[in-house]
Structure formats: C-alpha cells, structure tokens
Short mmCIF file of C-alpha atoms and ligand atoms in Angstrom, two decimals:
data_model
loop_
_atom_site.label_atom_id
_atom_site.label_comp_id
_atom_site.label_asym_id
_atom_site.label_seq_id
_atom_site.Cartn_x
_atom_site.Cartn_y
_atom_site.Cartn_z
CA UNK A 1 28.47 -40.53 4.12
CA UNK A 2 27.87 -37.20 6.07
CA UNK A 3 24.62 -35.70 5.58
CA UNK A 4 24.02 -32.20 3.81
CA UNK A 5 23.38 -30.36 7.09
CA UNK A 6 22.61 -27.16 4.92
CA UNK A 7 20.21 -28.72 2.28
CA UNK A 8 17.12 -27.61 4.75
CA UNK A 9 17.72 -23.92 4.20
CA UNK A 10 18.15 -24.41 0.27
CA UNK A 11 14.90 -26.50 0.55
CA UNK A 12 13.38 -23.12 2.59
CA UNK A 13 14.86 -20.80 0.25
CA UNK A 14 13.21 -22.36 -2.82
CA UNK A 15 9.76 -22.57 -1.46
CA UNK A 16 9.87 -18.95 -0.63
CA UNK A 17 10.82 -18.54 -4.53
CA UNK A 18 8.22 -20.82 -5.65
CA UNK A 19 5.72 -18.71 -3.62
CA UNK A 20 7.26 -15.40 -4.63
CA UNK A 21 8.28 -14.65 -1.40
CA UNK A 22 11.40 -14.18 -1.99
CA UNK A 23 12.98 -10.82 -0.80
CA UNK A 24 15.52 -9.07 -3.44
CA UNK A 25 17.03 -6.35 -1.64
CA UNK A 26 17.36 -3.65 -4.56
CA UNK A 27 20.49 -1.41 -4.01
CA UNK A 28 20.25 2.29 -3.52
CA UNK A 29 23.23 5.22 -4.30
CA UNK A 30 21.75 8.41 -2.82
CA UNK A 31 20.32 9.65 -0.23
CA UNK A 32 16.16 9.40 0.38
CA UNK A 33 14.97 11.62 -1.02
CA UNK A 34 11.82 12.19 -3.06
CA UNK A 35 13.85 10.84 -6.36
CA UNK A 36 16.26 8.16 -5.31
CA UNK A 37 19.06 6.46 -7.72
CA UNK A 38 18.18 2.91 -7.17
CA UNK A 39 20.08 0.27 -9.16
CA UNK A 40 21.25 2.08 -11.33
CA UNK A 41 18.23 4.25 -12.36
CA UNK A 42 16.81 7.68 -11.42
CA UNK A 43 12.93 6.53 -9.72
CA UNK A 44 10.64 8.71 -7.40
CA UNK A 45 10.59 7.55 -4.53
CA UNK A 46 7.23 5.57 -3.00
CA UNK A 47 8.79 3.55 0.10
CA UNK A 48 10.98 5.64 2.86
CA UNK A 49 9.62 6.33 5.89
CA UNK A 50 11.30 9.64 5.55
CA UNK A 51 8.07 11.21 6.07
CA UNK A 52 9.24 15.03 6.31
CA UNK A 53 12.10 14.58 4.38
CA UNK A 54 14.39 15.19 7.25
CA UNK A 55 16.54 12.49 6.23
CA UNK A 56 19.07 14.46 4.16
CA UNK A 57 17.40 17.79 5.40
CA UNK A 58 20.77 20.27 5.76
CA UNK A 59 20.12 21.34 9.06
CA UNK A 60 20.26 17.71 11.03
CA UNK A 61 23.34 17.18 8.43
CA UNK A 62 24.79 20.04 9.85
CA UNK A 63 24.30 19.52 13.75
CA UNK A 64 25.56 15.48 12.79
CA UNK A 65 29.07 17.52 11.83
CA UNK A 66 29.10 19.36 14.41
CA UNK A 67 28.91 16.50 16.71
CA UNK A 68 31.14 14.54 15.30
CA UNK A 69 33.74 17.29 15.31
CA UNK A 70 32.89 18.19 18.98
CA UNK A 71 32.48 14.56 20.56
CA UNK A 72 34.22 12.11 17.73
CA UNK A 73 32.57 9.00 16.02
CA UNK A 74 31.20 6.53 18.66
CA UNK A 75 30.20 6.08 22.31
CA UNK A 76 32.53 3.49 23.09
CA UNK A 77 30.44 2.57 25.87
CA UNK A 78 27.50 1.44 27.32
CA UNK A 79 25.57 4.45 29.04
CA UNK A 80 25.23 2.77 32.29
CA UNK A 81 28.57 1.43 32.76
CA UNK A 82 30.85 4.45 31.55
CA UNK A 83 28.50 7.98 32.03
CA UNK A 84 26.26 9.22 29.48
CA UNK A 85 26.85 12.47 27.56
CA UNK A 86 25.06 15.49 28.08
CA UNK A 87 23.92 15.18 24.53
CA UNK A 88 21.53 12.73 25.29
CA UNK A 89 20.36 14.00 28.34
CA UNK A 90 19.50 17.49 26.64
CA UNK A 91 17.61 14.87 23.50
CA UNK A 92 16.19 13.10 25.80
CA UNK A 93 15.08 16.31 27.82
CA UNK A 94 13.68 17.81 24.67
CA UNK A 95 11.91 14.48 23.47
CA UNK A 96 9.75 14.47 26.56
CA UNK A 97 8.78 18.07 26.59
CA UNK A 98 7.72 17.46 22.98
CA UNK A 99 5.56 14.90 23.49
CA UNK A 100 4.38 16.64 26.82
CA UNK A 101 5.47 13.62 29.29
CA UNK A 102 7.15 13.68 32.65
CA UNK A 103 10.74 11.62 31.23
CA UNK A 104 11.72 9.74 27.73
CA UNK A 105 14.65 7.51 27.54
CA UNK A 106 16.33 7.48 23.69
CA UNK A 107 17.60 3.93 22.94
CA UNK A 108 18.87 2.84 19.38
CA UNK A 109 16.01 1.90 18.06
CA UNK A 110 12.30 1.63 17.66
CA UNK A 111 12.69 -2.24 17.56
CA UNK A 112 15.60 -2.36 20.57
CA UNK A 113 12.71 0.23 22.64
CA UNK A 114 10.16 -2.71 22.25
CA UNK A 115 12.33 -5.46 23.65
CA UNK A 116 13.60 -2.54 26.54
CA UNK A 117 10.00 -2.15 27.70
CA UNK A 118 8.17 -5.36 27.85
CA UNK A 119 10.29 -7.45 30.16
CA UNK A 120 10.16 -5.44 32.66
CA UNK A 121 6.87 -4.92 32.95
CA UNK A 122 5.51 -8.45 32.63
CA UNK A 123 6.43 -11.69 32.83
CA UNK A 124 5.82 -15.54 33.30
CA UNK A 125 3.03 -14.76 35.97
CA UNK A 126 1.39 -11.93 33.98
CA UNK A 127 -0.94 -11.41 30.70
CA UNK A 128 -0.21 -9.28 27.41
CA UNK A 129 -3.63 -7.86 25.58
CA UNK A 130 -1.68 -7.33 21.66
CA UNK A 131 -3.76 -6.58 18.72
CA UNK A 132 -3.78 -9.09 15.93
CA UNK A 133 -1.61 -6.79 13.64
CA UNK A 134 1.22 -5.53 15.80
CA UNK A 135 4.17 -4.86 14.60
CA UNK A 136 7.36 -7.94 14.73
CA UNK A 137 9.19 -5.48 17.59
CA UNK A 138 6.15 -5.60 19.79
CA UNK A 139 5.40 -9.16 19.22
CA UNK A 140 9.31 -10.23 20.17
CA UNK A 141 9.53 -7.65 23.22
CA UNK A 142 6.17 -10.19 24.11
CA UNK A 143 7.96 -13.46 23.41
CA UNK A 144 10.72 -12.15 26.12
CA UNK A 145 8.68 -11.60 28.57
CA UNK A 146 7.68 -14.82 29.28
CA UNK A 147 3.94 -13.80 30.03
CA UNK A 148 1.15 -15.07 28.40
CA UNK A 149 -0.27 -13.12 25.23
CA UNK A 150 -3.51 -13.05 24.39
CA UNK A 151 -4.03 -11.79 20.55
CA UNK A 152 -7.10 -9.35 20.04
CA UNK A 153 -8.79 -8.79 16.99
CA UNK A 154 -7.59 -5.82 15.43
CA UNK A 155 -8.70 -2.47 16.64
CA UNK A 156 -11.37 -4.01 18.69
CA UNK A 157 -12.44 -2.61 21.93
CA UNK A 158 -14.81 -5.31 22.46
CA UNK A 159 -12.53 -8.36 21.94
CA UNK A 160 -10.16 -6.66 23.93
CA UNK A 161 -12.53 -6.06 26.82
CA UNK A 162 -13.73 -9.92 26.12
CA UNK A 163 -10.07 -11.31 26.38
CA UNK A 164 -8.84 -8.90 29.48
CA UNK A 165 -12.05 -10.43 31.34
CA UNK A 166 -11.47 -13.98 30.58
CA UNK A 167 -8.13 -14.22 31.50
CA UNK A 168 -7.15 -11.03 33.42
CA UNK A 169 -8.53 -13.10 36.53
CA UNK A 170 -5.90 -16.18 36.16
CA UNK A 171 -2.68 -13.63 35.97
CA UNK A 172 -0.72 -11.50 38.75
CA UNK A 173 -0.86 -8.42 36.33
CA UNK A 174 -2.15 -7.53 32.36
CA UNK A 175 -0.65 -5.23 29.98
CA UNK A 176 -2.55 -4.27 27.00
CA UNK A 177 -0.03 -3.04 23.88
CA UNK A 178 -1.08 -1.55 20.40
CA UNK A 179 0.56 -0.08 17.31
CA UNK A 180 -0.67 3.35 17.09
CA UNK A 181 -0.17 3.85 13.40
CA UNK A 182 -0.53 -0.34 11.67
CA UNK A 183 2.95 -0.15 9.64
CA UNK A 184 1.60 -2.44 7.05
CA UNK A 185 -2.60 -0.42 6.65
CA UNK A 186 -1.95 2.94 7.68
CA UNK A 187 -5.34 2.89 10.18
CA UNK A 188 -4.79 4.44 13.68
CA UNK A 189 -5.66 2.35 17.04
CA UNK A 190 -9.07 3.26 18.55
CA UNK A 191 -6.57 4.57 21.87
CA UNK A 192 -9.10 6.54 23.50
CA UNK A 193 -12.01 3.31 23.90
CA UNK A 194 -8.56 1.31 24.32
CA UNK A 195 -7.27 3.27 27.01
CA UNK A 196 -10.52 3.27 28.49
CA UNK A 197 -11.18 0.25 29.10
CA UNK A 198 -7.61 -1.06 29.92
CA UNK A 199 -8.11 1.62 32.57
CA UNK A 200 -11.60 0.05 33.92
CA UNK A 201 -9.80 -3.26 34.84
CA UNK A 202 -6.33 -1.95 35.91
CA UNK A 203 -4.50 -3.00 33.01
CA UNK A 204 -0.98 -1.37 31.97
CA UNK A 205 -1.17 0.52 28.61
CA UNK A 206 1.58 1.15 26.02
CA UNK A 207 1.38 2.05 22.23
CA UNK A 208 4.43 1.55 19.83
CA UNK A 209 3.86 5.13 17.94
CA UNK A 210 6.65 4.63 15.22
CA UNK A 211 4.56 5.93 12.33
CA UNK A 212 3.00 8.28 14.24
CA UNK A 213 5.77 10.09 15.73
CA UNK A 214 6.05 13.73 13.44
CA UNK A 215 3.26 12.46 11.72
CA UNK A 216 -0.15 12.67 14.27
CA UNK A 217 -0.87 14.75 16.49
CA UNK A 218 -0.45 18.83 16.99
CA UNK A 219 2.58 19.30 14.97
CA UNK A 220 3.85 15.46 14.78
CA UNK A 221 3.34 15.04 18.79
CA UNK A 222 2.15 11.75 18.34
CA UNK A 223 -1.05 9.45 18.51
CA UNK A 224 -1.51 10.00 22.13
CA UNK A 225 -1.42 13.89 21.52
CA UNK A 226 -3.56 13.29 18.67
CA UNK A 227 -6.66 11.73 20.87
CA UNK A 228 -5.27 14.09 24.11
CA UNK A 229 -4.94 11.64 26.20
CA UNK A 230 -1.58 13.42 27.85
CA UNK A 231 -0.10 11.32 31.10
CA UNK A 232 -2.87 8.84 31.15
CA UNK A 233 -0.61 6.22 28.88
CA UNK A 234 1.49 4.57 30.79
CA UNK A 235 4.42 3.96 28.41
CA UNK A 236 4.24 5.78 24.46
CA UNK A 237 7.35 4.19 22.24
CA UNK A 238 8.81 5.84 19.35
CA UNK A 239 11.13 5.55 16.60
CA UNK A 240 13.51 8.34 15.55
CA UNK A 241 14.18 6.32 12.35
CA UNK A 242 11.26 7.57 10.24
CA UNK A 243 10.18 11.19 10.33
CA UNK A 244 12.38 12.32 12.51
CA UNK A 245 14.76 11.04 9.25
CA UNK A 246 17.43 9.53 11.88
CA UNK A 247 18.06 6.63 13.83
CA UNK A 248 17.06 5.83 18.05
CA UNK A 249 14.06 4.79 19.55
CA UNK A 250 12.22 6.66 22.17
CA UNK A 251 10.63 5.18 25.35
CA UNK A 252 8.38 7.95 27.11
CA UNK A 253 5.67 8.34 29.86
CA UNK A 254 5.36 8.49 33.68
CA UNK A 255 8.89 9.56 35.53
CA UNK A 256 8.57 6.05 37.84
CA UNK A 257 7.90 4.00 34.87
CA UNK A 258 11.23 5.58 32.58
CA UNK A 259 13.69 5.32 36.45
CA UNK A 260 12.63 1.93 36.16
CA UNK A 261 13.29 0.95 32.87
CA UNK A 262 16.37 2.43 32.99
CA UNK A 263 17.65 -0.46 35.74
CA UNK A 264 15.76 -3.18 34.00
CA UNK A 265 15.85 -2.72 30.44
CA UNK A 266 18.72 -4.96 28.78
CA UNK A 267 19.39 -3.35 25.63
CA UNK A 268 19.76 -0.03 27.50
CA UNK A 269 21.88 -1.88 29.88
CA UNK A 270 23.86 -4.18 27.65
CA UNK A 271 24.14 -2.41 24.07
CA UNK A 272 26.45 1.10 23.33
CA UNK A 273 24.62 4.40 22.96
CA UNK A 274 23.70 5.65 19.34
CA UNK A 275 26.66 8.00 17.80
CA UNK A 276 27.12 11.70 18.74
CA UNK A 277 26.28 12.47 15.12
CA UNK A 278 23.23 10.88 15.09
CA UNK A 279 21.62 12.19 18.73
CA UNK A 280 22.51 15.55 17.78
CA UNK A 281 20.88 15.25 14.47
CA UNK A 282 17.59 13.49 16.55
CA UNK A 283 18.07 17.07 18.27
CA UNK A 284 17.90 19.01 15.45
CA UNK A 285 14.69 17.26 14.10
CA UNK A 286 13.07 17.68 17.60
CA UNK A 287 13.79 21.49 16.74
CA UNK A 288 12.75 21.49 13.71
CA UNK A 289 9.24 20.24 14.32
CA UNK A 290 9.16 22.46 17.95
CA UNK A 291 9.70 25.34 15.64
CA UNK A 292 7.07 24.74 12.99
CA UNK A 293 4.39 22.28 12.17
CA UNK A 294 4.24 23.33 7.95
CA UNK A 295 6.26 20.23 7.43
CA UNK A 296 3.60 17.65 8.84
CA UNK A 297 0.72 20.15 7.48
CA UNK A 298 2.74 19.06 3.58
CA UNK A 299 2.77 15.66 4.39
CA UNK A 300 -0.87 15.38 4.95
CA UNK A 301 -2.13 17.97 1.87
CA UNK A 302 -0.11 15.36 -0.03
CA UNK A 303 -1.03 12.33 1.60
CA UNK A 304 -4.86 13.37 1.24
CA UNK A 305 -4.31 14.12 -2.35
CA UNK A 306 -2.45 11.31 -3.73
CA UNK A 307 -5.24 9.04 -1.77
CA UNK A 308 -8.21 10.64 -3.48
CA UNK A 309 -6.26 10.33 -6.87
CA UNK A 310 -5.36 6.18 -6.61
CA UNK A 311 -8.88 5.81 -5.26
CA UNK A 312 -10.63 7.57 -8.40
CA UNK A 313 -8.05 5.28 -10.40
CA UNK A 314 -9.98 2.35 -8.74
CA UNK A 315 -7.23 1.27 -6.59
CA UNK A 316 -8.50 -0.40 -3.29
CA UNK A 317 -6.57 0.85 -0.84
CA UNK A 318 -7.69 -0.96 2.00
CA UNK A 319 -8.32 0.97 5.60
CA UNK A 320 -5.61 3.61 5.28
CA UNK A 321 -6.47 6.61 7.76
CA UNK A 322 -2.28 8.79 7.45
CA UNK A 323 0.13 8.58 4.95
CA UNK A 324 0.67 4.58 4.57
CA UNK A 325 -1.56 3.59 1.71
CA UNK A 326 -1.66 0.16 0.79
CA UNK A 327 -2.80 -0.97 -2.78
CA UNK A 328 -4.04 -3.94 -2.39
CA UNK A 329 -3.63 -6.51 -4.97
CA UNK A 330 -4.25 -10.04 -2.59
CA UNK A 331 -1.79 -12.22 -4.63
CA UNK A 332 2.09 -12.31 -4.13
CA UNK A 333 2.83 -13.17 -7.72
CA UNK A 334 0.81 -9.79 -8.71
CA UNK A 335 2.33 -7.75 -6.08
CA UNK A 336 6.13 -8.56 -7.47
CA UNK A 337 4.80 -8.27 -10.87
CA UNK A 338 3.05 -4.77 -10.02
CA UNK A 339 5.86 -3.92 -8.11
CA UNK A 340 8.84 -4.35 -11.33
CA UNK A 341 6.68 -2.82 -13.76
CA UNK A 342 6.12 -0.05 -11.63
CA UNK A 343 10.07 0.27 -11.18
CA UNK A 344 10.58 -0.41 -14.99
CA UNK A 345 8.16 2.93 -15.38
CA UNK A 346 10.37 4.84 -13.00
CA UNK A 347 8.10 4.42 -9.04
CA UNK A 348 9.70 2.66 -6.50
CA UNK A 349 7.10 0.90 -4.58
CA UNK A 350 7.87 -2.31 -3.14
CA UNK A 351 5.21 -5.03 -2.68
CA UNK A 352 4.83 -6.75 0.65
CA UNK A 353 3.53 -10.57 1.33
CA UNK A 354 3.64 -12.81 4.07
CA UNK A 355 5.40 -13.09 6.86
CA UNK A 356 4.74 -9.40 6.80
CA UNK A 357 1.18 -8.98 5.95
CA UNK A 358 -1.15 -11.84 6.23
CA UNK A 359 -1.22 -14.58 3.65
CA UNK A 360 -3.14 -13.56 0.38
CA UNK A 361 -3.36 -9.50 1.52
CA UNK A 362 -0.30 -8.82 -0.91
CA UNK A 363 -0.04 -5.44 -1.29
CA UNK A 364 2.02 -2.79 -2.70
CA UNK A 365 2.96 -0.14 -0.11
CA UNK A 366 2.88 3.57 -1.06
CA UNK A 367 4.50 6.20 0.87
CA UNK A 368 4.69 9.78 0.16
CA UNK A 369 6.30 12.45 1.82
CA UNK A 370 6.77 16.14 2.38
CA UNK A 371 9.56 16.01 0.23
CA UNK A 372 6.95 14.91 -3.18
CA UNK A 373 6.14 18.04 -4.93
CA UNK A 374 2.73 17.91 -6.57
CA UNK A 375 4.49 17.22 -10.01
CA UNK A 376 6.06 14.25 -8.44
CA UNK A 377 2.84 12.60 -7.35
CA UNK A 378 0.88 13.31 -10.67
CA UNK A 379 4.10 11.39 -12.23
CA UNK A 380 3.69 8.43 -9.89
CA UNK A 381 -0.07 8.40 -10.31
CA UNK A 382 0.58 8.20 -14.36
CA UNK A 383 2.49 5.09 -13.75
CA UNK A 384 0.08 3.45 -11.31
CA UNK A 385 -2.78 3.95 -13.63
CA UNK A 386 -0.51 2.28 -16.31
CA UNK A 387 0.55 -0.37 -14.77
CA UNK A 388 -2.85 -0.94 -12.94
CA UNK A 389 -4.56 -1.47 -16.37
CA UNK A 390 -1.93 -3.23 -17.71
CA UNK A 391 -1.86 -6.01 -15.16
CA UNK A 392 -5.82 -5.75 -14.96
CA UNK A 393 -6.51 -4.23 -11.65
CA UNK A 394 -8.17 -1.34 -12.90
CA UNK A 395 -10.26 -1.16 -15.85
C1 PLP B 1 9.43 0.61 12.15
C2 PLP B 1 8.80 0.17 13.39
C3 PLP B 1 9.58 -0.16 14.50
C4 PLP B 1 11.08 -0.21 14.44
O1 PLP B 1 11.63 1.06 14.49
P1 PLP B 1 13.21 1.20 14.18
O2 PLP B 1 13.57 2.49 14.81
O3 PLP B 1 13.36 1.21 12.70
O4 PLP B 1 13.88 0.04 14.81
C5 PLP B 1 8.94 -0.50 15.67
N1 PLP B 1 7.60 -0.51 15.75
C6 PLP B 1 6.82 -0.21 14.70
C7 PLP B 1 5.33 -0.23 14.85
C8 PLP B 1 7.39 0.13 13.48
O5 PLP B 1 6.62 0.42 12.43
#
C-alpha cells in the first residue's frame, strides 16, 4: 500500500496547534487606517506598519491614478532587459537626496533588497557579523551568500568586536549587518560604536532600516541620519512598505557600491519592476515627508504617550526605544488569549510567538500611528487595562 506522503505536514500542522502557534490570518475589508473593518467588525487599529498613515493618504492615491492613467498597469518587464522608466529614475533620484547619499536603487521590496545586497558582497570565502535578532530578510540574503555568519549578541559592540577578531583573520573579506529599528522590540542598533568598530578592522557595514525609514531621523531620514553618520555606511536598506504606506524596497549608499549592485543583484536582474501606480505613489510620500516633518513629529507625541500610559498600567513592555511596543506576556497560549479578547473588546493587536520572536518571549505587538487621534489611544488603553486584569497580567 502507498504511503501517506502528506501525513508529515498534518503531523507539523498539529504540533504548531498544540503549541498555539498556529497562524489564523484574520481578514480585513478596508483600507489601514486607524479603525479598520476586520472580520466583520469595526476595531482600532494596533498592527500596520502604516506609521504616518500614508497608506490611504489622498495625495499618494492620487499620483497612483495618475500613473496608471499616464503609463498603464504593469512593467511588463524586467528593468535591465527592456529600459527602465523615467519614473523610477526621478524615485530613485529623490530617495537618495532624501536620505542624503550619493545613489539608491528602488527594488520591490524590503525583503527582495536584502537578498539583492548580500550576494554580492560576500560569499563562500568571506564572513557575515549579524546580530542575534535580525530580521528573516537579512538572515536569508546571508544564507545566499554562501559566506560564513557569525551571530552576535544583540546590540553588542563588544561581542561584535570579539567575533570580527576571532574569525575576521580566517576569511578573504567580513561584512557586519544590523537591523536598525528590531521589528519584533522596537530598540534601535548602537550604529555609531557599530560602525566604529566595523570601521577599525575594515569590515563592510550595512543596516536594514525598514522601521526606521519616515520614522528616525530629521524628518523620517532614517537611523543613519538619526546618529549622522552620512556616507560613512556603506550600504543603508529600506522598505517603502511601511511609512512610506506603499510597496518597494530601497537599497542606498556609496555610487560604486549601488553601479555594482545593479549588475549583480538577481532580483533586480531577474524579477519585473514594481507598478507605475505604486512608484509614483513612493514619489509622492518622498514629497510628502521632503515637504514637512509634522507627520513623524505625531507619530512620536503619540508613540511617547501611549508608552507612558501601558507602562503606568503595569504592562512590561520590554526594550522599546520608537513606536514598536511590545507587551510582553512570555507564554504563547496567553498571547492568543490576550490577543482575542482584545479583538472581542474592539483593538486589533496580534500576538507574536516563535519562529518570530524567541521561544517563551510571546508578546503582543502594539503599533500606533499618526493616523490615532488621542481619543483613539485612550480607547485602546481602556481595553488593554481590561483585558490585562482580566487575564491577570496586571493587578
Ligand atoms: C518588514 C521588514 C522587511 C521587509 O520589508 P518589505 O518591504 O515588507 O518586504 C525587511 N527588513 C526588516 C527589518 C523589516 O522589518
């Protein structure tokens, strides 16, 4: 008799159930904005990465319009093979003067921009430096590479230091890569005692700045504007799918470094270009922020204020530095639980276990915006404090 060849992923797919690891996708029927209709129901809105609420802001929905009635629907091509619009050129133009670097390549995606960079760089006769907690893109961009990685403890200069001089030595070349922003703690990279000593032993730097783009820095210029460390990193990545509210991935730094990725790097070379709608609406958000910084200036008075508030609740929220505040709650089971009641009450804040975090850091994961008035945060604090003393994780 044949053998079930499937029964291994049932077996998988129960033990992630059993361990309440299990991901139910909830299903969402409006845009992202601060209140969201999510199966079904009317709930504010804790979990977007639509930081500045540019997401359904009218002026990017406008220039997407216009795009689409100027240029059509799709690329059809791959930008090397068949010419790339002038669209692009003049985002990509814009995206480096932004961020004050000498070039910036837009790809489709934060997570494509990872796998774009690394191979190049390194490979099987080379060393990667990568902090403990960096993000899946970074860690897969590593894998393809070939080289060796060597995992640092997280946000430590020292270990770093220790690892690049114990095996620096045995490789042709190292590369040292950090989140900027941790997706999953909201604390910042030390970049400046990074860079530094990266720097001391000749060691390639790049930071993967997705949470930090339009969020750090002078006016959302980023982490490395943020610690003004202009031209010294070698490569800065970026996403345009959080608060820029759109979709693409940025790769920017040193002119040689972006001419070279542009030969080498295969999803650049072997995947279409993002739509005409949605590069000209990355245009308009690079405009928006360009023309005033009282967007990212909201985001922080709120992300300050809702802190302080969970924090007086007795929430633990972990080592949150920006707008990503984790409530930590350790166990899975308690995280889903947290999580339901929470959407019962009318917040939707998902919890987050392992693969994502580490095993027993279960969290929920709250994000506010720009877009949350100050009536909309006292609501969601009301139901955390509820729900929290219900489930007895604040007295
Ligand atoms: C979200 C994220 C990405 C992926 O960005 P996308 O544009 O959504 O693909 C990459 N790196 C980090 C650190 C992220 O948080």
């Amino acid at each position: 008799m044949a053998t079930d060849k499937l029964a291994f992923i049932r077996a998988e797919l129960d033990e992630l159930a059993a361990n309440h690891l299990l991901i139910t996708i909830r299903t969402v029927d409006s845009p992202a904005d601060a209140w969201m209709i999510v199966d079904g129901r009317r709930v504010l809105n804790f979990c977007t990465n639509n930081y500045l609420g540019l997401a359904n802001h009218p002026r990017l929905k406008q220039a997407a319009q216009e795009a689409v009635a100027r240029w059509g629907v799709g690329p059809a091509a791959v930008r090397t093979i068949a010419g790339t619009t002038t669209l692009h050129l003049e985002l990509e133009r814009r995206l480096a003067a932004f961020k004050g670097v000498e070039d910036a390549l837009f790809v489709q995606s934060g997570f494509n921009a990872n796998q774009a960079v690394i191979p190049p760089l390194v490979g099987k006769e080379d060393v990667i430096f990568s902090d403990r907690l960096n993000h899946a893109s970074i860690i897969d961009g590593c894998r393809l590479s070939g080289a060796k990685i060597v995992v640092y403890e997280h946000c430590d200069p020292e270990d770093a230091e220790a690892k690049i001089r114990e095996h620096l030595p045995h490789h042709r070349r190292g590369l040292l890569v950090t989140d900027g922003v941790f997706s999953m703690d909201g604390d910042i990279a030390p970049l400046d005692r990074l860079y530094a000593i990266a720097e001391r032993y000749g060691v390639l730097t790049m930071v993967d700045d997705a949470h930090g783009e339009g969020v750090l820095g002078r006016g959302g210029r980023g982490i490395v504007d943020h610690f003004g460390l202009h031209g010294r990193f070698d490569v800065e990545i970026g996403t345009l799918s959080k608060a820029f509210g759109v979709v693409g991935g940025v790769i920017a730094g040193k002119k040689l470094i972006i001419d070279f990725i542009r030969q080498k790097a295969r999803p650049f070379l072997f995947s279409s270009a993002t739509t005409p709608a949605d590069t000209a609406a990355c245009l308009a958000a690079v405009e928006l922020l360009e023309a005033s910084a009282e967007l990212v200036e909201r985001l922080w008075e709120n992300a300050r204020y809702l802190r302080r508030a969970l924090q007086q609740l007795g929430f633990d929220t972990g080592r949150s530095q920006t707008p990503i505040l984790p409530i930590m709650l350790g166990d899975a089971g308690l995280a889903q639980r947290f999580s339901r009641r929470l959407f019962e009450e009318g917040v939707f804040a998902m919890a987050i276990g392992y693969p994502t975090v580490p095993r027993g850091q279960a969290r929920i994961r709250v994000m506010n915006t720009a877009a949350h008035t100050r009536a909309d945060l006292d609501f969601g604090i009301e139901v955390f404090a509820k729900v929290g003393r219900e489930l007895g994780v604040i007295a």
